[in-house]
């Protein structure tokens, strides 16, 4: 058994694959957690965002060597949090979901933005989500959804 | 609840949580992966293919494995499923290499040797158009008598557009399996029955032995209209031979370089002007169809049928041609020919207004069509058309008059007025599509919608469920939507041409009205409804005369841009849109379509620059093909009038495509206004601006 470990959604895992394997493939293929999507395969779209030790990364660019000893959280675990519930409500209310392929990654970016403590005005939201591409919505409903989290107490999460 | 009131999307929560299973997320026992072996040249003959000895668990599927025909039936059957002796574009599929392990497949593929007798490819559209055998289709029509009119002056302009890639976030993907003797294809696609039709021809089996099931589709925009038919034939043949599920999901680079995209075009437009009015127009468009016809002829027809836009022009000469090149084959993309022709028409109209020293909206108003007028193809506009009202709305919502009269530096405004016809061209709905829908009341009182129209992000499930629920006066959560599966749903036609709400929604509304009287009956009740062509639709497909579309939706747009004087970077700050889509079924879904279309149109206008060199697409990664990000989107302002359409569900007309079509000409005109140039191509990149300044 491998000496290398990482934590995935709160559970300890031994790394049995090559350390150069992409984290995205381990999540999606080896672990069968398909909520994290692959859009561009080159770090440009944000569909594959996950948390690594509380910071967001495009998992298509992360080799397993970079997560040794670290904690990875995907949408599957994040979707069980209360913070997620608020994001979900805001997105549904604003009509910010269309084809849904960018959406889990978008949710992760929003979560990171909430944790940053930045004011949730449109400029900050644009900046915070600038690494997430959406081809369907034109983004405006997503801005509305995120800005609406301000009213529900967005900063103290 | 009113029909226009916004509801939460039926499919929203599953997508947010990442629970929705797209094709690449689905598990199939014993599944094999497939990778496409592609031509490395744009034109030539394959003289030899050397496959190294096959390791265990690696398989080759090629033309020899097609059970009936090595042809993809789209409209013609000119495209092979796998190229056999000749290749006609760079990246053309030659075989699938199938195996259990992706790395092993790639390793094996690197050892395959293909020898070609290379021929000179024809890649330049204008050059190709000069060769008679490269004209795939040509269509023309006239109106009035252009050669006899008296005019003050004539103005000729040439416009060019390049490729646009759909860039749906979910790549193309299909899985072929054999389930209880039935060859089944699951896939991310818009048109289950198109894929089924292609399978019948390629596999030589009927619909009892073939089955197509749509999987949740992560964006399509036309890119998953005809192209999946090719992929479906490939995996069906593989699964049939290997008797195991075979998955083919394209790599993003393959998807960008080798699948259909918007046609590059060249257009020449001449206006004959008398007393500051356009009396006549001559329009010629050629489209780079690539190496196979696909849907190109239909795309070209839409371009020429709507070419006069919102204007009454008595004398016309129209011609369209689809041209064969050795570029990648082009196809459906939101707008379907209209983004090219409306770009040319609308920028031309802005140029004419400027030339005549007039406000661009005031100039357009003099030409507006109204109900009862003749269309370009001598049909009659049957529905009320309120272009003046829409223009008033736009002027008011944007503060137009004040804004354009103020002195500005490096900021400019541009407008466009465009229609988009809903549904298939001419009598296509009645003659070709013949949509059938079913509504089923279960014994527990729940109602299920049975149609082949798919959810691809646009909100079809929500829209159609809402229509049925409101007619039946029941809660939306008691209305279900069956997965588009050719074993379960009737053929209500493809999910294209902005027809789902307007045409299929209307059939469902009729079915629901009938079901309402039978809801009290015990047990199951099934209502079937067939499309009937409205009396006012008259069409002659030979002469191209009559009603090219059943009804039109309309938009009047204003764009505002700022241009950096040093870098010539363009920042679009605002787009205002006034719309007539009949009655919107759901305001939130309408806004979603409008904003998404505006931003995709903005990409087409200034950012998305896709080119082909010696037959190869040069931008095949996200980093080399930038689309609008959160930092690029302007403020988007949308309002609409309510103008019920007699044959639409609750008065609804079409929405999806219209929202993209008018953006590019408005933005291009705004850039011209900002820095005093004339342009004739999109995207208007800094390089184009620089060139226009000299
Ligand atoms: S797939 Fe990782 S950023 Fe696009
Ligand atoms: S909802 Fe389709 S890409 Fe964002």
JSON list of C-alpha atoms in Angstrom, two decimals, chain B residues 398 403 407-415 557-563 570-576 602 634-635 637 666-667 669-671 673-674:
[
{"chain": "B", "resi": 398, "resn": "UNK", "atom": "CA", "xyz": [-31.95, 53.48, -22.95]},
{"chain": "B", "resi": 403, "resn": "UNK", "atom": "CA", "xyz": [-27.32, 59.64, -25.13]},
{"chain": "B", "resi": 407, "resn": "UNK", "atom": "CA", "xyz": [-20.63, 64.73, -27.37]},
{"chain": "B", "resi": 408, "resn": "UNK", "atom": "CA", "xyz": [-18.50, 61.70, -26.60]},
{"chain": "B", "resi": 409, "resn": "UNK", "atom": "CA", "xyz": [-14.88, 60.77, -26.93]},
{"chain": "B", "resi": 410, "resn": "UNK", "atom": "CA", "xyz": [-14.02, 57.19, -27.82]},
{"chain": "B", "resi": 411, "resn": "UNK", "atom": "CA", "xyz": [-17.48, 55.98, -26.91]},
{"chain": "B", "resi": 412, "resn": "UNK", "atom": "CA", "xyz": [-20.10, 55.02, -29.44]},
{"chain": "B", "resi": 413, "resn": "UNK", "atom": "CA", "xyz": [-23.60, 53.65, -29.99]},
{"chain": "B", "resi": 414, "resn": "UNK", "atom": "CA", "xyz": [-24.90, 51.20, -32.56]},
{"chain": "B", "resi": 415, "resn": "UNK", "atom": "CA", "xyz": [-28.32, 49.73, -33.27]},
{"chain": "B", "resi": 557, "resn": "UNK", "atom": "CA", "xyz": [-31.02, 46.55, -29.89]},
{"chain": "B", "resi": 558, "resn": "UNK", "atom": "CA", "xyz": [-28.69, 49.34, -28.84]},
{"chain": "B", "resi": 559, "resn": "UNK", "atom": "CA", "xyz": [-25.06, 48.70, -27.88]},
{"chain": "B", "resi": 560, "resn": "UNK", "atom": "CA", "xyz": [-22.65, 51.10, -26.25]},
{"chain": "B", "resi": 561, "resn": "UNK", "atom": "CA", "xyz": [-18.89, 50.59, -26.42]},
{"chain": "B", "resi": 562, "resn": "UNK", "atom": "CA", "xyz": [-15.72, 52.34, -25.37]},
{"chain": "B", "resi": 563, "resn": "UNK", "atom": "CA", "xyz": [-12.55, 51.95, -27.40]},
{"chain": "B", "resi": 570, "resn": "UNK", "atom": "CA", "xyz": [-13.12, 47.39, -27.16]},
{"chain": "B", "resi": 571, "resn": "UNK", "atom": "CA", "xyz": [-15.15, 47.42, -23.98]},
{"chain": "B", "resi": 572, "resn": "UNK", "atom": "CA", "xyz": [-18.85, 46.91, -24.49]},
{"chain": "B", "resi": 573, "resn": "UNK", "atom": "CA", "xyz": [-20.46, 48.67, -21.52]},
{"chain": "B", "resi": 574, "resn": "UNK", "atom": "CA", "xyz": [-24.16, 48.20, -22.21]},
{"chain": "B", "resi": 575, "resn": "UNK", "atom": "CA", "xyz": [-26.55, 46.36, -24.44]},
{"chain": "B", "resi": 576, "resn": "UNK", "atom": "CA", "xyz": [-30.23, 47.32, -24.38]},
{"chain": "B", "resi": 602, "resn": "UNK", "atom": "CA", "xyz": [-20.93, 39.79, -28.16]},
{"chain": "B", "resi": 634, "resn": "UNK", "atom": "CA", "xyz": [-21.63, 44.52, -20.26]},
{"chain": "B", "resi": 635, "resn": "UNK", "atom": "CA", "xyz": [-24.70, 45.64, -18.37]},
{"chain": "B", "resi": 637, "resn": "UNK", "atom": "CA", "xyz": [-30.92, 45.57, -20.18]},
{"chain": "B", "resi": 666, "resn": "UNK", "atom": "CA", "xyz": [-25.12, 46.72, -33.22]},
{"chain": "B", "resi": 667, "resn": "UNK", "atom": "CA", "xyz": [-21.74, 46.32, -31.54]},
{"chain": "B", "resi": 669, "resn": "UNK", "atom": "CA", "xyz": [-21.77, 49.95, -35.52]},
{"chain": "B", "resi": 670, "resn": "UNK", "atom": "CA", "xyz": [-21.03, 51.22, -32.01]},
{"chain": "B", "resi": 671, "resn": "UNK", "atom": "CA", "xyz": [-17.31, 50.69, -32.53]},
{"chain": "B", "resi": 673, "resn": "UNK", "atom": "CA", "xyz": [-19.33, 55.38, -34.06]},
{"chain": "B", "resi": 674, "resn": "UNK", "atom": "CA", "xyz": [-16.74, 55.55, -31.30]}
]
